[in-house]
């Protein structure tokens, strides 16, 4: 009986350790099993990339106006399904000179998915981005930052990087509670080479203005300049 109990205990321990390992791998911002993952740039230069996930939606004009007032080009990781719903808004982002990235078609967690599902999610969104008029390199960011095997393997075979981030205020409920705490967090945690992630589409126009205006002004006051992710990586 002791031998059986010991075997069971070892088996459960192995399963728990394996599950923990998969969880850590799935959420890792700086490591993956295949290909290259980027969460920030190692540099002493005070330059950063401002990125927005999800979208587009019917607030695109307001987001573009606020960025234009700040004289900043950002990187937008767009969802294919949203591009189909708001094709003109996607075109406006392109025409304004912002960088467009792929955030999958349906924004599902890209774990335990078949190779064909992964390919379709990415390729379909790439096509929609091209139809919006974007001609530059299409960077990729996984929804929720989730990845284990299939997604990194697909990206590595197609010579595409996984673009993550090192500053995301909305990861923390106590920070995401207000525009003021979001701005404060970004200003406190941004460093040279940071990739900042904001989910700007989910806020009201007034909140959007406050966050974008105060993040950009606050960082400029600290001596930072802004680039797209591609420019930062160069």
JSON list of C-alpha atoms in Angstrom, two decimals, residues 38-41 43 45-52 64 67 71-77 93-94 96-101 134 136-139 141 161 163-164 193-196 224-234:
[
{"chain": "A", "resi": 38, "resn": "UNK", "atom": "CA", "xyz": [10.13, 40.49, -28.13]},
{"chain": "A", "resi": 39, "resn": "UNK", "atom": "CA", "xyz": [8.76, 42.31, -25.08]},
{"chain": "A", "resi": 40, "resn": "UNK", "atom": "CA", "xyz": [11.08, 45.34, -25.11]},
{"chain": "A", "resi": 41, "resn": "UNK", "atom": "CA", "xyz": [14.30, 46.62, -26.63]},
{"chain": "A", "resi": 43, "resn": "UNK", "atom": "CA", "xyz": [18.73, 50.15, -25.19]},
{"chain": "A", "resi": 45, "resn": "UNK", "atom": "CA", "xyz": [18.07, 55.54, -25.69]},
{"chain": "A", "resi": 46, "resn": "UNK", "atom": "CA", "xyz": [14.88, 57.01, -24.27]},
{"chain": "A", "resi": 47, "resn": "UNK", "atom": "CA", "xyz": [12.60, 55.78, -27.02]},
{"chain": "A", "resi": 48, "resn": "UNK", "atom": "CA", "xyz": [9.47, 53.64, -26.63]},
{"chain": "A", "resi": 49, "resn": "UNK", "atom": "CA", "xyz": [6.65, 52.13, -28.67]},
{"chain": "A", "resi": 50, "resn": "UNK", "atom": "CA", "xyz": [3.02, 52.86, -27.89]},
{"chain": "A", "resi": 51, "resn": "UNK", "atom": "CA", "xyz": [0.76, 49.96, -28.92]},
{"chain": "A", "resi": 52, "resn": "UNK", "atom": "CA", "xyz": [-2.99, 49.41, -28.85]},
{"chain": "A", "resi": 64, "resn": "UNK", "atom": "CA", "xyz": [-6.63, 59.25, -34.49]},
{"chain": "A", "resi": 67, "resn": "UNK", "atom": "CA", "xyz": [-2.67, 60.84, -31.54]},
{"chain": "A", "resi": 71, "resn": "UNK", "atom": "CA", "xyz": [2.23, 64.00, -33.06]},
{"chain": "A", "resi": 72, "resn": "UNK", "atom": "CA", "xyz": [2.76, 60.28, -32.44]},
{"chain": "A", "resi": 73, "resn": "UNK", "atom": "CA", "xyz": [2.62, 57.20, -34.65]},
{"chain": "A", "resi": 74, "resn": "UNK", "atom": "CA", "xyz": [1.46, 54.11, -32.79]},
{"chain": "A", "resi": 75, "resn": "UNK", "atom": "CA", "xyz": [1.22, 50.40, -33.55]},
{"chain": "A", "resi": 76, "resn": "UNK", "atom": "CA", "xyz": [-2.31, 48.98, -33.68]},
{"chain": "A", "resi": 77, "resn": "UNK", "atom": "CA", "xyz": [-2.77, 45.21, -33.31]},
{"chain": "A", "resi": 93, "resn": "UNK", "atom": "CA", "xyz": [-5.60, 54.00, -39.32]},
{"chain": "A", "resi": 94, "resn": "UNK", "atom": "CA", "xyz": [-3.53, 53.02, -42.36]},
{"chain": "A", "resi": 96, "resn": "UNK", "atom": "CA", "xyz": [-2.91, 58.20, -40.99]},
{"chain": "A", "resi": 97, "resn": "UNK", "atom": "CA", "xyz": [0.45, 56.42, -41.19]},
{"chain": "A", "resi": 98, "resn": "UNK", "atom": "CA", "xyz": [0.18, 54.16, -38.16]},
{"chain": "A", "resi": 99, "resn": "UNK", "atom": "CA", "xyz": [1.65, 50.67, -38.04]},
{"chain": "A", "resi": 100, "resn": "UNK", "atom": "CA", "xyz": [-0.85, 47.79, -38.26]},
{"chain": "A", "resi": 101, "resn": "UNK", "atom": "CA", "xyz": [-0.30, 44.43, -36.61]},
{"chain": "A", "resi": 134, "resn": "UNK", "atom": "CA", "xyz": [-1.46, 48.50, -45.36]},
{"chain": "A", "resi": 136, "resn": "UNK", "atom": "CA", "xyz": [4.34, 47.36, -44.41]},
{"chain": "A", "resi": 137, "resn": "UNK", "atom": "CA", "xyz": [5.53, 44.33, -42.49]},
{"chain": "A", "resi": 138, "resn": "UNK", "atom": "CA", "xyz": [2.64, 42.85, -40.48]},
{"chain": "A", "resi": 139, "resn": "UNK", "atom": "CA", "xyz": [3.78, 42.14, -36.94]},
{"chain": "A", "resi": 141, "resn": "UNK", "atom": "CA", "xyz": [0.73, 39.71, -31.15]},
{"chain": "A", "resi": 161, "resn": "UNK", "atom": "CA", "xyz": [8.39, 37.49, -34.35]},
{"chain": "A", "resi": 163, "resn": "UNK", "atom": "CA", "xyz": [5.50, 40.84, -30.18]},
{"chain": "A", "resi": 164, "resn": "UNK", "atom": "CA", "xyz": [4.70, 41.09, -26.48]},
{"chain": "A", "resi": 193, "resn": "UNK", "atom": "CA", "xyz": [13.01, 50.49, -25.07]},
{"chain": "A", "resi": 194, "resn": "UNK", "atom": "CA", "xyz": [9.65, 49.72, -23.48]},
{"chain": "A", "resi": 195, "resn": "UNK", "atom": "CA", "xyz": [6.72, 48.41, -25.50]},
{"chain": "A", "resi": 196, "resn": "UNK", "atom": "CA", "xyz": [3.61, 49.87, -23.87]},
{"chain": "A", "resi": 224, "resn": "UNK", "atom": "CA", "xyz": [11.10, 60.03, -24.20]},
{"chain": "A", "resi": 225, "resn": "UNK", "atom": "CA", "xyz": [10.37, 59.86, -27.92]},
{"chain": "A", "resi": 226, "resn": "UNK", "atom": "CA", "xyz": [7.90, 57.53, -29.60]},
{"chain": "A", "resi": 227, "resn": "UNK", "atom": "CA", "xyz": [8.35, 55.06, -32.46]},
{"chain": "A", "resi": 228, "resn": "UNK", "atom": "CA", "xyz": [6.36, 52.23, -33.97]},
{"chain": "A", "resi": 229, "resn": "UNK", "atom": "CA", "xyz": [7.39, 48.72, -32.91]},
{"chain": "A", "resi": 230, "resn": "UNK", "atom": "CA", "xyz": [9.16, 48.12, -36.23]},
{"chain": "A", "resi": 231, "resn": "UNK", "atom": "CA", "xyz": [11.10, 51.34, -35.89]},
{"chain": "A", "resi": 232, "resn": "UNK", "atom": "CA", "xyz": [12.02, 50.49, -32.30]},
{"chain": "A", "resi": 233, "resn": "UNK", "atom": "CA", "xyz": [13.33, 47.07, -33.31]},
{"chain": "A", "resi": 234, "resn": "UNK", "atom": "CA", "xyz": [15.51, 48.58, -36.02]}
]
